[in-house]
Amino acid sequence: MMLRWIALAAMVASTLATAAFADEKPVKIALVVDKTGPLEAYAKQTLDGFAMGMEYATGGTMVVAGRKLVVIEKDSQTKPDVGRNLLGEAYNDDGADIAVGGTSSAVALAMLPVAQDNKKIFIVEPAVADSITGDKWNRYIFRTGRNSSQDAISNALAIGKPGTVVATIAQDYAFGRDFVTAFKTALAPTGAKLVFEEYAPPATTDFTASYQRIFDALAKEKGRKIIFMNWAGAGNPMSALQALNPERLGITMSTGSNILPALVAYKGFPGLEGAGYYYYENPKNKVNDWLVAENKKRFNGAPPDFFTCGGFIAAQAVVEALKKTGGSTDTEKLIAAMEGMSYDSPKGKVIFRKEDHQLLQVMYAFKIKVDPNVAWGIPELVREIPIDEMKIPIRNGAK
């Protein structure tokens, strides 16, 4: 009789557990990225990385604390008004609990007030403009992507030294201008000097006039002369510069790292120095080992790229936050869980700064190596630049 009661109790407990699991509402995560437009290559990598990051962080279950995770993808088309409307749709019509996205800085900035109006978490990945976690920030915004200051300071540390004069060419919107502002500030302590700034529309294809203005400005200077390029998406300013043979004027080029297709152009600049967010051979840790192996398995031997890593880290942030809240999607509980939250990513340990919710992370100083058997210029690691070496400003508005 006792055995029978034990068996019956076990059956009841199992039934109740199954019912409880079935009653748990899924967690809906909106992923709003520029699947079409000039940044579509970046968005595809974000999507791929996010899928792998969710798998890794949940152990392949897509479940956290008994709640299934459902991802809703939306295409913001690299248009700020479209991104803003889609994020509102995700929160209000689709019932999204958390949103992730913002490929373009312009699109991400348009979406920030929507998160505030709806009092919902929005994780920005991979948009870079400092103002996202600066003067346009609100408390519902967390960013897993690096910001312009992280790009600028790491590159200043990689190339800055006394006697160096630098001219910049950048895109004429928040991404480019925020970078140059931060870069100029970061160069000063190194002894290098920023002497000229050139801005061009993001859709520029003919860079001749821009480079001529830069050449004229650098001709007036003495010392080691560098053109630093900060460019994303369409256009090929590197090849355009190479065609003008700047070496004849004693000018070299520097830039940050980029996606693998863009690194093809780096083969024309062996020895080029800079700093980057991610190259799959740079980090040495078990999370990155998993990402590299899994990406190669899924994509015909191809390694993970720049924004694959970003999407992966954003997915980890979602899962880690939900683990800390026990599966609750209450916004205040999520904010409390995420402020100061750290976890092990493909780039090693990362941490959300409490004051502005910017993810602090290592960067990688590199020198371009050319291997005839590799299709792109290889950003060979010179050194890892640790979090505490980069004094990332806390911007006005980030309180």
Coordinates of C-alpha atoms in Angstrom, one line a residue:
M1 CA 0.0 0.0 0.0
M2 CA 2.8 2.4 0.9
L3 CA 4.5 1.8 -2.4
R4 CA 1.3 2.5 -4.2
W5 CA 0.9 5.9 -2.4
I6 CA 4.5 6.8 -3.2
A7 CA 3.9 6.0 -6.9
L8 CA 0.6 8.0 -6.9
A9 CA 2.3 11.0 -5.2
A10 CA 5.1 10.9 -7.8
M11 CA 2.6 10.8 -10.6
V12 CA 0.8 13.8 -9.1
A13 CA 4.0 15.8 -8.6
S14 CA 5.1 15.0 -12.2
T15 CA 1.7 16.1 -13.6
L16 CA 1.8 19.3 -11.6
A17 CA 5.3 20.1 -12.7
T18 CA 4.3 19.5 -16.3
A19 CA 1.3 21.7 -16.0
A20 CA 3.3 24.4 -14.3
F21 CA 5.8 24.3 -17.2
A22 CA 3.0 24.4 -19.7
D23 CA 1.5 27.5 -18.0
E24 CA 4.7 29.5 -18.1
K25 CA 4.5 32.1 -20.8
P26 CA 7.4 32.2 -23.2
V27 CA 9.8 35.1 -23.0
K28 CA 9.6 37.1 -26.3
I29 CA 12.8 38.7 -27.5
A30 CA 12.5 41.1 -30.5
L31 CA 15.7 41.3 -32.7
V32 CA 15.5 44.5 -34.8
V33 CA 18.4 44.8 -37.2
D34 CA 19.1 46.2 -40.7
K35 CA 18.6 43.0 -42.7
T36 CA 18.4 45.2 -45.8
G37 CA 20.4 48.3 -46.8
P38 CA 24.1 49.1 -46.7
L39 CA 24.7 47.4 -43.3
E40 CA 22.9 44.1 -44.1
A41 CA 26.2 42.1 -43.9
Y42 CA 26.6 43.3 -40.3
A43 CA 23.0 42.4 -39.5
K44 CA 23.3 38.9 -40.9
Q45 CA 26.3 38.3 -38.6
T46 CA 24.4 39.6 -35.7
L47 CA 21.5 37.2 -36.4
D48 CA 23.9 34.3 -36.7
G49 CA 25.8 35.1 -33.6
F50 CA 22.6 35.7 -31.6
A51 CA 21.3 32.3 -32.5
M52 CA 24.5 30.6 -31.4
G53 CA 24.8 32.7 -28.3
M54 CA 21.3 31.7 -27.2
E55 CA 22.2 28.0 -27.8
Y56 CA 25.4 28.3 -25.9
A57 CA 23.9 30.2 -22.9
T58 CA 20.9 27.9 -22.6
G59 CA 22.8 24.7 -23.1
G60 CA 20.9 24.1 -26.3
T61 CA 17.5 24.1 -24.6
M62 CA 16.2 27.7 -25.4
V63 CA 14.7 27.6 -22.0
V64 CA 15.5 29.7 -18.9
A65 CA 13.9 29.0 -15.5
G66 CA 11.2 26.9 -17.2
R67 CA 10.4 29.6 -19.7
K68 CA 10.9 29.1 -23.4
L69 CA 12.7 31.8 -25.3
V70 CA 11.1 33.0 -28.6
V71 CA 13.0 35.3 -30.9
I72 CA 11.1 37.7 -33.2
E73 CA 13.2 39.1 -36.1
K74 CA 12.4 42.4 -37.7
D75 CA 14.1 44.3 -40.5
S76 CA 14.7 48.0 -39.8
Q77 CA 16.1 48.5 -43.4
T78 CA 18.8 51.0 -42.1
K79 CA 16.0 53.6 -41.8
P80 CA 15.6 55.3 -38.4
D81 CA 11.8 55.8 -38.8
V82 CA 11.3 52.2 -39.7
G83 CA 13.4 51.0 -36.7
R84 CA 11.4 53.3 -34.4
N85 CA 8.1 52.0 -35.6
L86 CA 9.1 48.3 -35.5
L87 CA 10.4 48.6 -32.0
G88 CA 7.1 50.1 -30.9
E89 CA 5.3 47.3 -32.8
A90 CA 7.4 44.7 -31.1
Y91 CA 6.6 45.9 -27.6
N92 CA 3.0 46.7 -28.1
D93 CA 1.7 44.3 -30.8
D94 CA 4.0 41.3 -30.4
G95 CA 4.3 41.5 -26.6
A96 CA 8.1 41.5 -26.7
D97 CA 9.6 41.5 -23.1
I98 CA 13.1 42.5 -24.2
A99 CA 14.4 43.9 -27.5
V100 CA 17.9 43.8 -29.1
G101 CA 19.2 45.6 -32.1
G102 CA 20.3 48.8 -33.7
T103 CA 22.8 48.0 -36.5
S104 CA 23.2 51.6 -37.6
S105 CA 23.8 54.2 -34.9
A106 CA 21.2 56.5 -36.6
V107 CA 18.6 53.7 -36.3
A108 CA 19.5 52.8 -32.8
L109 CA 19.3 56.4 -31.6
A110 CA 15.8 56.7 -33.1
M111 CA 14.7 53.6 -31.1
L112 CA 16.0 54.7 -27.7
P113 CA 13.0 56.8 -26.7
V114 CA 10.6 53.9 -27.7
A115 CA 12.2 51.8 -25.0
Q116 CA 11.8 54.6 -22.5
D117 CA 8.1 55.2 -23.5
N118 CA 7.3 51.5 -23.1
K119 CA 9.5 51.0 -20.0
K120 CA 11.1 47.9 -21.6
I121 CA 14.7 46.8 -21.9
F122 CA 16.5 47.5 -25.2
I123 CA 20.0 46.0 -25.6
V124 CA 21.9 47.9 -28.3
E125 CA 24.0 45.7 -30.6
P126 CA 26.1 46.6 -32.5
A127 CA 25.6 50.4 -33.0
V128 CA 28.6 52.4 -31.9
A129 CA 27.8 56.1 -31.4
D130 CA 28.8 57.3 -27.9
S131 CA 25.6 59.2 -27.6
I132 CA 23.7 55.9 -27.3
T133 CA 25.1 55.5 -23.8
G134 CA 25.7 59.2 -23.5
D135 CA 23.5 62.2 -23.8
K136 CA 20.7 60.2 -25.6
W137 CA 20.7 57.4 -23.1
N138 CA 17.9 56.4 -20.8
R139 CA 17.8 53.8 -18.0
Y140 CA 16.2 51.1 -20.1
I141 CA 19.2 51.0 -22.5
F142 CA 22.0 48.5 -22.2
R143 CA 24.7 48.2 -24.9
T144 CA 26.7 45.0 -25.5
G145 CA 28.4 46.6 -28.6
R146 CA 31.6 48.6 -28.1
N147 CA 31.2 52.4 -28.2
S148 CA 33.1 55.0 -30.2
S149 CA 35.3 55.8 -27.2
Q150 CA 36.3 52.2 -26.9
D151 CA 37.2 52.2 -30.5
A152 CA 39.0 55.5 -30.3
I153 CA 40.9 55.0 -27.1
S154 CA 42.2 51.5 -28.1
N155 CA 43.3 52.8 -31.5
A156 CA 45.0 55.8 -30.0
L157 CA 46.9 53.5 -27.6
A158 CA 47.8 51.3 -30.6
I159 CA 49.3 54.1 -32.8
G160 CA 49.8 57.2 -30.6
K161 CA 53.4 58.3 -29.9
P162 CA 55.3 61.6 -29.7
G163 CA 56.0 63.1 -33.1
T164 CA 53.0 61.5 -34.8
V165 CA 50.5 63.7 -36.7
V166 CA 47.1 62.3 -37.7
A167 CA 44.4 63.2 -40.1
T168 CA 41.0 61.4 -40.0
I169 CA 38.5 60.5 -42.6
A170 CA 35.1 59.4 -41.3
Q171 CA 31.5 59.2 -42.2
D172 CA 29.4 62.3 -41.7
Y173 CA 27.0 61.1 -39.1
A174 CA 27.0 60.1 -35.4
F175 CA 29.1 57.0 -36.0
G176 CA 32.0 59.0 -37.6
R177 CA 31.8 62.2 -35.6
D178 CA 31.5 60.6 -32.2
F179 CA 34.6 58.5 -33.0
V180 CA 36.7 61.4 -34.1
T181 CA 35.7 63.5 -31.0
A182 CA 36.8 60.6 -28.8
F183 CA 39.9 59.8 -30.8
K184 CA 41.2 63.4 -30.7
T185 CA 40.9 63.4 -26.9
A186 CA 42.5 59.9 -26.6
L187 CA 45.4 60.8 -28.8
A188 CA 46.5 63.8 -26.7
P189 CA 48.1 61.9 -23.7
T190 CA 50.1 59.7 -26.1
G191 CA 52.0 62.7 -27.6
A192 CA 50.4 62.4 -31.0
K193 CA 48.3 65.2 -32.5
L194 CA 45.1 65.2 -34.6
V195 CA 45.6 68.0 -37.1
F196 CA 42.8 67.6 -39.7
E197 CA 39.3 66.1 -39.8
E198 CA 37.6 65.1 -43.1
Y199 CA 34.0 63.9 -43.2
A200 CA 32.2 62.4 -46.2
P201 CA 28.6 61.1 -46.7
P202 CA 28.1 57.4 -45.9
A203 CA 27.3 56.7 -49.6
T204 CA 30.5 58.2 -50.9
T205 CA 32.2 56.3 -53.7
D206 CA 34.7 58.9 -55.0
F207 CA 37.2 59.9 -52.3
T208 CA 39.6 61.8 -54.5
A209 CA 38.6 65.3 -53.2
S210 CA 38.6 64.2 -49.6
Y211 CA 42.1 62.7 -49.8
Q212 CA 43.5 65.7 -51.6
R213 CA 42.3 68.0 -48.8
I214 CA 44.0 65.6 -46.3
F215 CA 47.2 65.5 -48.3
D216 CA 47.3 69.3 -48.4
A217 CA 46.8 69.5 -44.7
L218 CA 49.5 66.9 -43.9
A219 CA 52.0 68.6 -46.2
K220 CA 52.2 71.4 -43.7
E221 CA 53.2 69.1 -40.9
K222 CA 56.4 67.4 -39.8
G223 CA 56.8 64.0 -38.2
R224 CA 55.2 60.6 -38.7
K225 CA 52.1 61.2 -40.8
I226 CA 49.1 58.9 -40.6
I227 CA 45.6 58.9 -42.1
F228 CA 43.2 57.2 -39.8
M229 CA 40.1 55.9 -41.4
N230 CA 36.8 55.3 -39.6
W231 CA 34.4 53.8 -42.1
A232 CA 31.6 51.2 -42.1
G233 CA 29.4 49.7 -44.8
A234 CA 29.4 50.7 -48.5
G235 CA 32.3 52.4 -50.3
N236 CA 35.9 51.4 -50.4
P237 CA 38.0 54.2 -49.1
M238 CA 41.0 52.0 -48.4
S239 CA 41.5 50.9 -52.0
A240 CA 40.9 54.5 -53.1
L241 CA 43.7 55.7 -50.8
Q242 CA 46.0 52.9 -52.0
A243 CA 45.5 54.0 -55.6
L244 CA 46.7 57.5 -54.7
N245 CA 50.0 56.0 -53.4
P246 CA 50.2 58.1 -50.2
E247 CA 53.7 56.6 -49.4
R248 CA 55.2 58.9 -52.0
L249 CA 54.2 61.7 -49.6
G250 CA 55.5 60.0 -46.5
I251 CA 52.0 59.1 -45.4
T252 CA 50.8 55.8 -43.9
M253 CA 47.4 54.6 -43.1
S254 CA 45.8 53.2 -39.9
T255 CA 42.3 52.0 -39.1
G256 CA 40.5 49.7 -36.8
S257 CA 39.6 46.1 -37.6
N258 CA 36.5 45.1 -39.6
I259 CA 34.5 42.2 -41.0
L260 CA 36.4 39.6 -43.0
P261 CA 35.2 40.8 -46.5
A262 CA 36.5 44.3 -45.6
L263 CA 39.8 42.8 -44.4
V264 CA 40.5 41.7 -48.0
A265 CA 41.5 45.3 -48.8
Y266 CA 43.9 45.3 -45.8
K267 CA 46.2 43.0 -47.8
G268 CA 47.4 46.0 -49.6
F269 CA 48.7 47.5 -46.3
P270 CA 51.0 45.0 -44.7
G271 CA 52.2 46.2 -41.4
L272 CA 49.2 48.5 -40.9
E273 CA 48.6 49.1 -37.2
G274 CA 45.4 49.6 -35.3
A275 CA 43.1 48.1 -32.7
G276 CA 39.9 46.1 -33.1
Y277 CA 36.9 44.7 -31.4
Y278 CA 37.2 41.1 -32.5
Y279 CA 39.1 38.8 -34.8
Y280 CA 38.4 35.1 -34.2
E281 CA 42.1 34.1 -33.6
N282 CA 42.8 36.9 -31.0
P283 CA 40.8 35.7 -27.9
K284 CA 42.0 32.6 -26.1
N285 CA 39.2 31.1 -24.0
K286 CA 36.7 28.3 -24.0
V287 CA 33.7 30.4 -25.0
N288 CA 35.5 31.6 -28.1
D289 CA 36.7 28.1 -28.9
W290 CA 33.1 27.0 -28.8
L291 CA 32.0 29.9 -31.1
V292 CA 34.7 29.3 -33.6
A293 CA 34.1 25.5 -33.8
E294 CA 30.3 26.0 -34.0
N295 CA 30.5 28.7 -36.7
K296 CA 32.8 26.5 -38.8
K297 CA 30.4 23.6 -38.4
R298 CA 27.3 25.6 -39.4
F299 CA 28.8 27.7 -42.2
N300 CA 31.0 25.4 -44.3
G301 CA 34.2 26.0 -42.4
A302 CA 34.0 29.8 -42.2
P303 CA 35.1 31.3 -39.0
P304 CA 32.9 33.7 -37.0
D305 CA 33.2 37.3 -37.9
F306 CA 33.3 40.7 -36.2
F307 CA 29.5 41.1 -35.6
T308 CA 28.9 37.3 -35.1
C309 CA 30.8 37.8 -31.8
G310 CA 28.6 40.8 -31.0
G311 CA 25.3 39.0 -31.6
F312 CA 26.6 36.1 -29.4
I313 CA 27.5 38.4 -26.5
A314 CA 24.0 40.1 -26.8
A315 CA 22.3 36.7 -26.5
Q316 CA 24.4 35.8 -23.5
A317 CA 23.3 39.1 -21.9
V318 CA 19.6 38.2 -22.3
V319 CA 20.0 34.7 -20.9
E320 CA 22.3 35.7 -18.0
A321 CA 19.9 38.5 -17.0
L322 CA 16.9 36.1 -17.0
K323 CA 18.9 33.5 -15.0
K324 CA 19.5 36.2 -12.4
T325 CA 15.8 37.2 -12.2
G326 CA 14.7 33.5 -12.1
G327 CA 12.9 34.0 -15.4
S328 CA 11.1 37.2 -14.5
T329 CA 10.8 39.7 -17.2
D330 CA 9.8 42.5 -14.9
T331 CA 11.8 45.5 -16.2
E332 CA 12.9 46.8 -12.7
K333 CA 14.1 43.3 -11.8
L334 CA 16.0 43.1 -15.1
I335 CA 17.7 46.5 -14.6
A336 CA 18.8 45.5 -11.1
A337 CA 20.1 42.2 -12.4
M338 CA 22.0 43.7 -15.3
E339 CA 23.6 46.7 -13.7
G340 CA 27.1 45.6 -12.9
M341 CA 26.4 42.1 -14.3
S342 CA 29.5 40.3 -15.6
Y343 CA 29.9 37.1 -17.6
D344 CA 32.4 35.1 -19.6
S345 CA 32.1 35.9 -23.3
P346 CA 34.1 35.1 -26.5
K347 CA 36.2 38.2 -25.5
G348 CA 36.7 37.0 -21.9
K349 CA 35.0 38.6 -18.9
V350 CA 32.8 41.5 -19.8
I351 CA 30.8 43.8 -17.4
F352 CA 27.9 46.2 -17.7
R353 CA 28.9 49.5 -16.1
K354 CA 26.3 50.5 -13.6
E355 CA 26.3 54.2 -14.4
D356 CA 25.5 54.0 -18.1
H357 CA 25.0 50.3 -18.9
Q358 CA 27.9 50.3 -21.4
L359 CA 29.5 46.9 -21.7
L360 CA 33.2 47.2 -20.7
Q361 CA 35.4 44.8 -22.7
V362 CA 38.9 44.2 -23.9
M363 CA 40.1 45.4 -27.3
Y364 CA 43.0 44.0 -29.4
A365 CA 46.0 46.0 -30.8
F366 CA 47.1 44.4 -34.1
K367 CA 49.5 44.6 -37.0
I368 CA 48.3 43.4 -40.4
K369 CA 50.1 40.3 -41.6
V370 CA 49.7 39.1 -45.2
D371 CA 49.5 35.4 -45.9
P372 CA 49.1 34.3 -49.6
N373 CA 47.0 31.4 -48.5
V374 CA 44.5 33.7 -46.6
A375 CA 42.0 35.8 -48.6
W376 CA 42.2 38.8 -46.2
G377 CA 44.8 40.7 -44.3
I378 CA 45.3 39.1 -40.9
P379 CA 45.0 41.4 -37.8
E380 CA 47.8 39.6 -36.0
L381 CA 47.6 40.3 -32.2
V382 CA 50.2 42.7 -30.8
R383 CA 48.6 42.8 -27.4
E384 CA 45.3 42.7 -25.6
I385 CA 44.2 46.1 -24.3
P386 CA 42.5 45.4 -20.9
I387 CA 39.4 47.1 -19.6
D388 CA 41.2 49.1 -16.9
E389 CA 43.7 50.6 -19.4
M390 CA 40.9 52.3 -21.4
K391 CA 39.4 55.2 -19.5
I392 CA 36.0 55.2 -21.1
P393 CA 34.2 58.5 -20.3
I394 CA 30.8 58.4 -18.6
R395 CA 28.9 60.9 -20.7
N396 CA 26.5 63.6 -19.7
G397 CA 23.1 62.1 -19.5
A398 CA 24.4 58.8 -18.2
K399 CA 23.4 58.9 -14.6

